[in-house]
């Protein structure tokens, strides 16, 4: 069988079911790897060995009892530290909350537990999930396992680094402007941002509709299987998506018909795209055409001013973390700058910004609608060195550098449409170059079918970092 971490998430689930791998053995294996590697990788901010042992024993009792078993029984799936788990440390990436213990969890955490998963710990995230890098004061920076001098991206950087380094088979993340897809691209894994309403944020609310939880995994089938577990509305959701009669995992077994795929590689802001990224985008277009699909060039649907509707909304969203009085000065400079700008916004300005952002979302969705899927690069640049984007002395420059790095991801959040980053391309030096496929609202099934077809044509399973 080889080492347990060499198995995919679904292979681990099958091994647990047939008795060739015990949940306790699997948890111990990952905890040992975390102990050896985490300080260098920066994947976990909190490790929960006692909780992992308890969850593994619970899984073994379920196995012994027989009957219908949950789909991921005994398989480790960590939770990003923006999301609380009852009884577990919950920092939200901030030193202000370094010692906070969550009193309750969330709907998606309940679904992961019901699926039989084992909690190894909470994965690293930047303060309140605001930046496109995972570098803060609460833990070492999250790094790409394919080059430890390079950043893992953010804000689900710890989750992507954990999966890429073999410290988890798959992971929970969330994405409000690219936070699943950015680190997936930097770390050479698959990251899916679901449609708005596909995964409930309950009991929390999101007045903007930007953020959604989603899966990060090493391959498309694991990504689909984890989405099957995480998906599902609760009563009263402002936006929800009808459940598919076909599971997302089953969609991966379907051969797509001939699809009409739009593509663009020009950002909606005036920033350059690395020629290496553009060459990878062209090769991916050739791959899609070779699979029998019609690939159509499309003008960038958004203008330079459109993306700016996102900024005032993001600034107000930065205020939602309830920082205790007198501790604002302990926050990261970027966080303080965003919160100061958000605090200065009037209710009228925020309402107008939300309306403008929704208009941009409709414009973007209308451009996507004529196509079965859309191809763009995930990022405009290759993974950057740790610290290359962060600038504590100049938050304005920091924010601009993030825009230049990630100009393709945010529009999918504004419109609430699904998008997946695939590690289909690599540099000659072995660095991942994510390519992004997106689709219409609620079309995760066909999107995953196409992604699985791409993976079969250009497999990346053997692309592993040194020390794997």
Short mmCIF file of C-alpha atoms in Angstrom, two decimals:
data_model
loop_
_atom_site.label_atom_id
_atom_site.label_comp_id
_atom_site.label_asym_id
_atom_site.label_seq_id
_atom_site.Cartn_x
_atom_site.Cartn_y
_atom_site.Cartn_z
CA UNK A 1 0.00 0.00 0.00
CA UNK A 2 2.94 2.34 0.60
CA UNK A 3 2.83 5.16 3.13
CA UNK A 4 -0.71 6.17 4.18
CA UNK A 5 -0.24 9.81 3.10
CA UNK A 6 0.52 8.63 -0.45
CA UNK A 7 -3.12 7.53 -0.76
CA UNK A 8 -5.80 9.93 -1.89
CA UNK A 9 -8.63 10.83 0.46
CA UNK A 10 -11.00 8.35 -1.20
CA UNK A 11 -8.34 5.63 -1.20
CA UNK A 12 -7.87 6.18 2.53
CA UNK A 13 -11.63 5.95 3.08
CA UNK A 14 -11.70 2.65 1.16
CA UNK A 15 -8.72 1.31 3.13
CA UNK A 16 -10.45 2.14 6.42
CA UNK A 17 -13.60 0.37 5.28
CA UNK A 18 -11.83 -2.81 4.18
CA UNK A 19 -9.74 -2.93 7.35
CA UNK A 20 -6.32 -2.50 5.72
CA UNK A 21 -5.84 0.83 7.53
CA UNK A 22 -7.22 1.78 10.92
CA UNK A 23 -8.37 5.32 11.75
CA UNK A 24 -6.02 5.40 14.73
CA UNK A 25 -3.08 4.32 12.58
CA UNK A 26 -3.94 6.93 9.99
CA UNK A 27 -4.28 9.74 12.54
CA UNK A 28 -0.97 8.81 14.20
CA UNK A 29 0.76 8.77 10.83
CA UNK A 30 -0.38 12.30 10.01
CA UNK A 31 0.33 13.62 13.50
CA UNK A 32 3.88 12.29 13.20
CA UNK A 33 4.36 14.04 9.87
CA UNK A 34 2.91 17.25 11.28
CA UNK A 35 5.32 17.11 14.22
CA UNK A 36 8.29 16.70 11.86
CA UNK A 37 7.32 19.09 9.06
CA UNK A 38 4.84 21.70 10.23
CA UNK A 39 7.32 24.21 11.64
CA UNK A 40 8.88 24.49 8.19
CA UNK A 41 5.67 24.36 6.14
CA UNK A 42 3.48 26.56 8.37
CA UNK A 43 0.36 24.52 7.59
CA UNK A 44 -1.25 24.22 11.04
CA UNK A 45 -1.71 26.93 13.63
CA UNK A 46 -3.21 24.48 16.15
CA UNK A 47 -2.75 20.70 16.28
CA UNK A 48 -5.34 18.63 18.18
CA UNK A 49 -3.86 15.18 18.93
CA UNK A 50 -6.37 14.42 21.70
CA UNK A 51 -9.32 15.33 19.49
CA UNK A 52 -7.82 13.30 16.62
CA UNK A 53 -7.45 10.26 18.87
CA UNK A 54 -11.04 10.66 20.11
CA UNK A 55 -12.38 11.00 16.57
CA UNK A 56 -10.38 7.97 15.41
CA UNK A 57 -11.74 5.83 18.23
CA UNK A 58 -15.25 6.99 17.41
CA UNK A 59 -14.68 5.91 13.80
CA UNK A 60 -13.47 2.51 14.92
CA UNK A 61 -16.60 2.03 17.01
CA UNK A 62 -18.71 2.84 13.94
CA UNK A 63 -16.78 0.29 11.92
CA UNK A 64 -17.31 -2.36 14.56
CA UNK A 65 -21.03 -1.62 14.72
CA UNK A 66 -21.42 -2.16 10.96
CA UNK A 67 -24.40 -0.92 9.02
CA UNK A 68 -24.37 2.11 6.73
CA UNK A 69 -21.10 3.95 7.22
CA UNK A 70 -20.47 7.66 6.61
CA UNK A 71 -18.49 8.38 3.43
CA UNK A 72 -15.23 9.65 4.95
CA UNK A 73 -15.13 7.53 8.09
CA UNK A 74 -11.74 7.76 9.77
CA UNK A 75 -10.22 10.15 7.22
CA UNK A 76 -8.45 13.29 8.50
CA UNK A 77 -9.78 16.63 7.22
CA UNK A 78 -8.51 19.77 9.00
CA UNK A 79 -10.56 22.95 9.34
CA UNK A 80 -9.29 26.42 8.43
CA UNK A 81 -8.83 28.60 11.49
CA UNK A 82 -11.31 31.23 10.32
CA UNK A 83 -14.02 28.67 11.11
CA UNK A 84 -14.72 27.76 14.75
CA UNK A 85 -14.82 24.21 16.08
CA UNK A 86 -16.35 23.88 19.55
CA UNK A 87 -13.75 23.39 22.26
CA UNK A 88 -10.79 24.08 19.95
CA UNK A 89 -8.50 27.12 19.80
CA UNK A 90 -9.82 29.66 17.29
CA UNK A 91 -7.43 32.49 16.45
CA UNK A 92 -8.80 33.64 13.07
CA UNK A 93 -5.14 34.28 12.26
CA UNK A 94 -4.86 37.10 14.82
CA UNK A 95 -2.61 37.48 17.84
CA UNK A 96 -5.52 39.31 19.48
CA UNK A 97 -7.31 35.95 19.67
CA UNK A 98 -4.28 33.77 20.36
CA UNK A 99 -5.90 32.15 23.42
CA UNK A 100 -9.56 32.07 22.35
CA UNK A 101 -11.40 28.75 22.56
CA UNK A 102 -14.50 28.42 20.40
CA UNK A 103 -17.71 27.84 22.34
CA UNK A 104 -19.58 26.46 19.34
CA UNK A 105 -18.98 25.38 15.75
CA UNK A 106 -20.67 25.81 12.38
CA UNK A 107 -22.97 23.87 10.09
CA UNK A 108 -20.14 22.83 7.77
CA UNK A 109 -18.09 21.55 10.72
CA UNK A 110 -21.10 19.49 11.80
CA UNK A 111 -21.32 18.04 8.28
CA UNK A 112 -17.64 17.10 8.30
CA UNK A 113 -18.07 15.37 11.65
CA UNK A 114 -21.20 13.55 10.45
CA UNK A 115 -19.20 12.31 7.45
CA UNK A 116 -16.84 10.57 9.89
CA UNK A 117 -13.78 12.79 9.47
CA UNK A 118 -10.98 13.07 12.01
CA UNK A 119 -9.83 16.54 13.11
CA UNK A 120 -6.04 16.85 13.14
CA UNK A 121 -6.18 20.57 13.85
CA UNK A 122 -6.84 24.07 12.51
CA UNK A 123 -4.96 25.29 9.46
CA UNK A 124 -3.04 28.54 9.20
CA UNK A 125 -4.71 31.68 7.85
CA UNK A 126 -3.77 35.37 7.76
CA UNK A 127 -5.50 37.79 10.09
CA UNK A 128 -9.27 37.52 9.52
CA UNK A 129 -8.55 35.93 6.10
CA UNK A 130 -8.02 39.34 4.52
CA UNK A 131 -4.75 39.02 2.50
CA UNK A 132 -3.78 36.80 -0.44
CA UNK A 133 -0.81 35.50 1.56
CA UNK A 134 -0.65 33.56 4.85
CA UNK A 135 1.90 35.49 6.89
CA UNK A 136 0.99 36.82 10.31
CA UNK A 137 2.05 36.98 13.94
CA UNK A 138 0.27 33.90 15.22
CA UNK A 139 2.27 31.21 13.37
CA UNK A 140 5.13 30.81 10.90
CA UNK A 141 4.27 31.75 7.31
CA UNK A 142 2.59 29.10 5.19
CA UNK A 143 4.98 28.04 2.40
CA UNK A 144 4.60 26.21 -0.88
CA UNK A 145 6.01 22.70 -0.32
CA UNK A 146 7.34 22.78 -3.89
CA UNK A 147 9.77 25.58 -2.92
CA UNK A 148 9.96 26.53 0.72
CA UNK A 149 11.21 30.01 -0.14
CA UNK A 150 7.86 30.72 -1.79
CA UNK A 151 4.54 31.60 -0.18
CA UNK A 152 1.58 29.25 -0.04
CA UNK A 153 -0.83 32.06 -0.91
CA UNK A 154 -3.89 32.95 1.09
CA UNK A 155 -6.06 33.02 2.83
CA UNK A 156 -6.44 29.21 2.90
CA UNK A 157 -2.67 28.94 2.67
CA UNK A 158 -2.28 26.56 5.58
CA UNK A 159 -4.92 24.22 4.16
CA UNK A 160 -3.31 24.07 0.72
CA UNK A 161 0.18 23.66 2.19
CA UNK A 162 -1.07 20.82 4.41
CA UNK A 163 -2.51 18.92 1.46
CA UNK A 164 0.50 19.54 -0.78
CA UNK A 165 3.00 18.50 1.92
CA UNK A 166 1.16 15.31 2.84
CA UNK A 167 0.01 16.64 6.21
CA UNK A 168 -3.65 16.00 5.30
CA UNK A 169 -5.31 14.18 2.39
CA UNK A 170 -7.78 17.05 1.86
CA UNK A 171 -8.85 20.17 3.72
CA UNK A 172 -11.64 22.63 4.40
CA UNK A 173 -11.09 26.17 3.16
CA UNK A 174 -13.10 29.26 2.39
CA UNK A 175 -12.93 31.80 -0.38
CA UNK A 176 -14.08 35.43 -0.39
CA UNK A 177 -11.92 36.76 -3.22
CA UNK A 178 -9.80 33.79 -4.29
CA UNK A 179 -8.76 32.39 -0.92
CA UNK A 180 -9.11 28.73 -1.95
CA UNK A 181 -7.91 29.05 -5.54
CA UNK A 182 -4.88 31.30 -4.87
CA UNK A 183 -3.16 28.85 -2.47
CA UNK A 184 -4.24 25.87 -4.58
CA UNK A 185 -2.33 27.42 -7.48
CA UNK A 186 0.74 28.21 -5.35
CA UNK A 187 0.81 24.73 -3.80
CA UNK A 188 -0.02 22.55 -6.80
CA UNK A 189 -3.35 21.17 -5.56
CA UNK A 190 -7.02 21.41 -6.58
CA UNK A 191 -9.13 24.14 -5.01
CA UNK A 192 -12.84 24.68 -5.68
CA UNK A 193 -14.86 27.77 -4.82
CA UNK A 194 -18.50 26.62 -4.94
CA UNK A 195 -21.47 28.67 -6.07
CA UNK A 196 -22.96 31.19 -3.69
CA UNK A 197 -25.46 29.29 -1.58
CA UNK A 198 -23.97 25.83 -2.18
CA UNK A 199 -22.35 25.60 1.28
CA UNK A 200 -24.09 27.26 4.19
CA UNK A 201 -22.15 29.69 6.42
CA UNK A 202 -24.62 29.07 9.27
CA UNK A 203 -24.85 30.14 11.99
CA UNK A 204 -22.94 33.15 10.67
CA UNK A 205 -24.27 35.56 8.10
CA UNK A 206 -22.47 37.17 5.18
CA UNK A 207 -24.23 40.36 4.05
CA UNK A 208 -22.05 40.54 0.93
CA UNK A 209 -22.36 36.95 -0.35
CA UNK A 210 -18.67 36.99 -1.27
CA UNK A 211 -17.34 34.16 0.89
CA UNK A 212 -18.13 30.46 0.68
CA UNK A 213 -16.52 27.37 2.18
CA UNK A 214 -15.12 24.76 -0.17
CA UNK A 215 -12.72 21.84 -0.58
CA UNK A 216 -8.99 21.61 -1.25
CA UNK A 217 -7.57 18.24 -2.31
CA UNK A 218 -4.86 16.59 -4.39
CA UNK A 219 -7.18 15.48 -7.19
CA UNK A 220 -10.57 16.25 -8.67
CA UNK A 221 -12.42 13.19 -7.38
CA UNK A 222 -11.42 13.92 -3.77
CA UNK A 223 -12.47 17.54 -4.28
CA UNK A 224 -15.88 16.42 -5.53
CA UNK A 225 -16.35 13.92 -2.70
CA UNK A 226 -15.52 16.55 -0.08
CA UNK A 227 -17.95 19.00 -1.70
CA UNK A 228 -20.64 16.31 -1.49
CA UNK A 229 -20.10 16.30 2.26
CA UNK A 230 -19.94 20.09 2.70
CA UNK A 231 -22.84 21.11 0.46
CA UNK A 232 -26.34 21.75 1.66
CA UNK A 233 -28.39 24.78 2.75
CA UNK A 234 -30.14 25.31 6.05
CA UNK A 235 -33.63 26.81 6.34
CA UNK A 236 -33.70 30.54 5.84
CA UNK A 237 -30.63 30.85 3.60
CA UNK A 238 -30.85 34.09 1.58
CA UNK A 239 -29.35 32.25 -1.42
CA UNK A 240 -29.36 28.49 -1.95
CA UNK A 241 -28.73 26.06 -4.78
CA UNK A 242 -30.99 23.12 -5.48
CA UNK A 243 -29.32 19.83 -4.64
CA UNK A 244 -28.22 17.81 -7.65
CA UNK A 245 -29.79 14.41 -8.21
CA UNK A 246 -26.29 13.25 -9.17
CA UNK A 247 -23.51 13.47 -6.60
CA UNK A 248 -20.50 15.58 -7.47
CA UNK A 249 -18.33 12.48 -7.27
CA UNK A 250 -20.59 10.75 -9.79
CA UNK A 251 -20.22 13.75 -12.10
CA UNK A 252 -16.49 13.00 -12.23
CA UNK A 253 -17.24 9.67 -13.88
CA UNK A 254 -19.17 11.32 -16.71
CA UNK A 255 -17.43 12.03 -20.00
CA UNK A 256 -18.29 15.61 -20.96
CA UNK A 257 -19.98 16.22 -24.27
CA UNK A 258 -18.36 18.69 -26.66
CA UNK A 259 -18.34 21.95 -24.71
CA UNK A 260 -18.11 25.57 -25.71
CA UNK A 261 -15.38 27.08 -23.55
CA UNK A 262 -14.70 30.80 -23.46
CA UNK A 263 -11.27 32.08 -22.50
CA UNK A 264 -9.47 35.30 -21.62
CA UNK A 265 -6.12 36.12 -20.08
CA UNK A 266 -6.31 39.91 -19.89
CA UNK A 267 -7.01 41.14 -16.35
CA UNK A 268 -9.74 43.68 -15.66
CA UNK A 269 -7.12 45.91 -14.03
CA UNK A 270 -3.95 47.25 -15.63
CA UNK A 271 -1.42 44.69 -14.38
CA UNK A 272 0.96 42.46 -16.35
CA UNK A 273 0.62 38.70 -16.69
CA UNK A 274 3.85 36.69 -16.51
CA UNK A 275 4.77 35.29 -19.96
CA UNK A 276 5.32 31.87 -18.35
CA UNK A 277 1.73 31.96 -17.09
CA UNK A 278 0.45 33.02 -20.50
CA UNK A 279 2.34 30.17 -22.19
CA UNK A 280 0.77 27.72 -19.72
CA UNK A 281 -2.66 29.20 -20.48
CA UNK A 282 -2.10 28.65 -24.21
CA UNK A 283 -1.03 25.04 -23.63
CA UNK A 284 -4.14 24.43 -21.52
CA UNK A 285 -6.28 25.89 -24.31
CA UNK A 286 -4.67 23.46 -26.77
CA UNK A 287 -5.33 20.61 -24.33
CA UNK A 288 -9.02 21.53 -24.10
CA UNK A 289 -9.33 21.77 -27.88
CA UNK A 290 -7.59 18.41 -28.19
CA UNK A 291 -10.25 16.91 -25.93
CA UNK A 292 -12.81 17.91 -28.54
CA UNK A 293 -14.07 21.17 -27.03
CA UNK A 294 -14.62 24.44 -28.86
CA UNK A 295 -12.37 27.09 -27.30
CA UNK A 296 -13.47 30.66 -28.00
CA UNK A 297 -11.54 33.89 -27.35
CA UNK A 298 -13.58 36.38 -25.34
CA UNK A 299 -12.90 39.99 -24.43
CA UNK A 300 -12.40 40.59 -20.72
CA UNK A 301 -15.99 41.30 -19.64
CA UNK A 302 -15.15 43.77 -16.87
CA UNK A 303 -13.62 47.22 -17.12
CA UNK A 304 -10.99 48.82 -14.86
CA UNK A 305 -13.59 50.49 -12.66
CA UNK A 306 -15.73 47.41 -12.16
CA UNK A 307 -13.43 45.58 -9.79
CA UNK A 308 -13.23 48.70 -7.63
CA UNK A 309 -16.76 48.02 -6.38
CA UNK A 310 -15.21 45.19 -4.36
CA UNK A 311 -12.91 47.44 -2.31
CA UNK A 312 -15.36 49.33 -0.05
CA UNK A 313 -17.26 46.11 0.59
CA UNK A 314 -14.06 44.29 1.61
CA UNK A 315 -13.14 47.19 3.89
CA UNK A 316 -16.43 47.02 5.75
CA UNK A 317 -16.19 43.23 5.93
CA UNK A 318 -12.86 43.65 7.75
CA UNK A 319 -14.85 45.17 10.63
CA UNK A 320 -16.92 42.06 11.29
CA UNK A 321 -14.29 40.55 13.62
CA UNK A 322 -15.21 41.80 17.11
CA UNK A 323 -11.83 43.12 18.31
CA UNK A 324 -11.94 43.97 22.03
CA UNK A 325 -11.73 47.62 22.98
CA UNK A 326 -8.18 48.85 23.35
CA UNK A 327 -6.62 46.06 21.26
CA UNK A 328 -7.02 47.50 17.77
CA UNK A 329 -3.34 48.52 17.81
CA UNK A 330 -2.29 44.86 18.07
CA UNK A 331 -3.71 44.07 14.63
CA UNK A 332 -1.57 43.78 11.49
CA UNK A 333 -1.06 47.11 9.66
CA UNK A 334 -3.07 45.95 6.63
CA UNK A 335 -5.95 44.87 8.87
CA UNK A 336 -5.95 48.20 10.72
CA UNK A 337 -5.90 50.14 7.44
CA UNK A 338 -8.82 48.17 6.01
CA UNK A 339 -10.83 48.52 9.22
CA UNK A 340 -10.14 52.27 9.41
CA UNK A 341 -11.44 52.68 5.88
CA UNK A 342 -14.43 50.48 6.61
CA UNK A 343 -15.23 52.43 9.77
CA UNK A 344 -15.15 55.67 7.80
CA UNK A 345 -17.75 54.41 5.33
CA UNK A 346 -21.29 55.61 5.87
CA UNK A 347 -24.26 53.28 5.69
CA UNK A 348 -25.20 54.98 2.42
CA UNK A 349 -21.75 54.37 0.92
CA UNK A 350 -21.81 50.71 1.91
CA UNK A 351 -25.31 50.22 0.50
CA UNK A 352 -24.30 51.86 -2.76
CA UNK A 353 -21.13 49.76 -2.93
CA UNK A 354 -23.15 46.56 -2.45
CA UNK A 355 -25.51 47.62 -5.23
CA UNK A 356 -22.62 48.47 -7.55
CA UNK A 357 -20.94 45.16 -6.78
CA UNK A 358 -24.11 43.24 -7.54
CA UNK A 359 -24.40 45.05 -10.87
CA UNK A 360 -20.82 44.02 -11.70
CA UNK A 361 -21.68 40.45 -10.70
CA UNK A 362 -24.62 40.37 -13.08
CA UNK A 363 -22.45 41.78 -15.86
CA UNK A 364 -19.84 39.08 -15.27
CA UNK A 365 -22.42 36.29 -15.04
CA UNK A 366 -23.99 37.45 -18.33
CA UNK A 367 -20.58 37.15 -20.00
CA UNK A 368 -20.12 33.62 -18.66
CA UNK A 369 -23.66 32.46 -19.53
CA UNK A 370 -23.12 31.69 -23.26
CA UNK A 371 -20.40 29.16 -22.39
CA UNK A 372 -20.31 25.76 -20.72
CA UNK A 373 -17.09 26.82 -19.00
CA UNK A 374 -14.54 29.64 -18.99
CA UNK A 375 -10.74 29.31 -18.85
CA UNK A 376 -8.36 31.88 -17.35
CA UNK A 377 -5.09 31.65 -15.46
CA UNK A 378 -5.66 31.39 -11.72
CA UNK A 379 -2.95 33.96 -10.96
CA UNK A 380 -1.15 36.58 -13.01
CA UNK A 381 2.23 35.59 -11.58
CA UNK A 382 4.14 32.53 -10.45
CA UNK A 383 4.24 31.84 -6.69
CA UNK A 384 6.09 34.72 -5.04
CA UNK A 385 8.74 34.61 -2.28
CA UNK A 386 7.51 34.75 1.29
CA UNK A 387 7.14 38.43 2.16
CA UNK A 388 7.03 39.65 -1.45
CA UNK A 389 3.46 41.00 -1.18
CA UNK A 390 3.29 41.89 2.50
CA UNK A 391 4.40 45.43 3.30
CA UNK A 392 3.67 46.47 6.88
CA UNK A 393 5.04 49.96 6.20
CA UNK A 394 2.71 50.57 3.24
CA UNK A 395 -0.71 48.88 3.45
CA UNK A 396 -1.84 50.69 0.31
CA UNK A 397 1.06 49.22 -1.64
CA UNK A 398 0.45 45.83 -0.03
CA UNK A 399 -3.17 45.83 -1.21
CA UNK A 400 -2.15 46.90 -4.72
CA UNK A 401 0.45 44.12 -4.89
CA UNK A 402 -2.24 41.60 -3.98
CA UNK A 403 -4.43 42.88 -6.81
CA UNK A 404 -1.54 42.53 -9.27
CA UNK A 405 -1.01 38.94 -8.11
CA UNK A 406 -4.67 37.86 -8.15
CA UNK A 407 -6.62 39.81 -10.80
CA UNK A 408 -8.57 36.80 -12.11
CA UNK A 409 -10.12 35.35 -8.95
CA UNK A 410 -12.32 38.00 -7.34
CA UNK A 411 -14.90 38.38 -10.11
CA UNK A 412 -16.16 34.84 -9.48
CA UNK A 413 -16.89 35.80 -5.86
CA UNK A 414 -18.60 39.03 -6.92
CA UNK A 415 -20.89 37.06 -9.25
CA UNK A 416 -21.22 34.07 -6.90
CA UNK A 417 -20.19 31.58 -9.61
CA UNK A 418 -18.20 28.35 -9.13
CA UNK A 419 -14.55 28.18 -10.16
CA UNK A 420 -11.79 25.61 -9.69
CA UNK A 421 -8.00 25.95 -9.86
CA UNK A 422 -6.24 22.92 -11.35
CA UNK A 423 -2.49 22.19 -11.15
CA UNK A 424 -2.45 21.26 -14.81
CA UNK A 425 0.65 23.27 -15.72
CA UNK A 426 4.18 23.41 -14.25
CA UNK A 427 7.35 25.37 -14.90
CA UNK A 428 10.52 23.66 -16.11
CA UNK A 429 11.78 24.06 -12.56
CA UNK A 430 8.82 22.18 -11.09
CA UNK A 431 6.65 25.03 -9.80
CA UNK A 432 2.87 24.73 -10.16
CA UNK A 433 0.92 27.09 -12.41
CA UNK A 434 -2.78 26.91 -11.65
CA UNK A 435 -5.31 27.17 -14.46
CA UNK A 436 -8.86 28.19 -13.53
CA UNK A 437 -12.09 26.86 -14.98
CA UNK A 438 -15.36 28.54 -14.05
CA UNK A 439 -18.99 28.05 -14.95
CA UNK A 440 -22.53 29.32 -14.42
CA UNK A 441 -24.21 29.42 -11.02
CA UNK A 442 -25.01 25.95 -9.74
CA UNK A 443 -22.95 24.19 -12.44
CA UNK A 444 -20.39 22.52 -10.16
CA UNK A 445 -21.31 19.07 -11.51
CA UNK A 446 -20.48 19.71 -15.19
CA UNK A 447 -17.48 21.80 -14.10
CA UNK A 448 -16.09 18.88 -12.09
CA UNK A 449 -16.72 16.50 -14.99
CA UNK A 450 -14.60 18.75 -17.21
CA UNK A 451 -11.92 19.08 -14.52
CA UNK A 452 -11.76 15.29 -14.16
CA UNK A 453 -11.37 14.96 -17.92
CA UNK A 454 -8.50 17.47 -17.87
CA UNK A 455 -6.83 15.60 -15.01
CA UNK A 456 -7.08 12.31 -16.89
CA UNK A 457 -5.48 13.92 -19.96
CA UNK A 458 -2.69 15.67 -18.02
CA UNK A 459 -2.38 13.86 -14.66
CA UNK A 460 -0.46 15.50 -11.82
CA UNK A 461 -0.60 12.81 -9.11
CA UNK A 462 3.13 12.10 -9.37
CA UNK A 463 3.97 15.80 -8.95
CA UNK A 464 5.14 15.71 -5.35
CA UNK A 465 7.42 18.03 -3.41
CA UNK A 466 10.78 16.87 -2.15
CA UNK A 467 10.57 15.03 1.15
CA UNK A 468 7.17 13.60 0.26
#
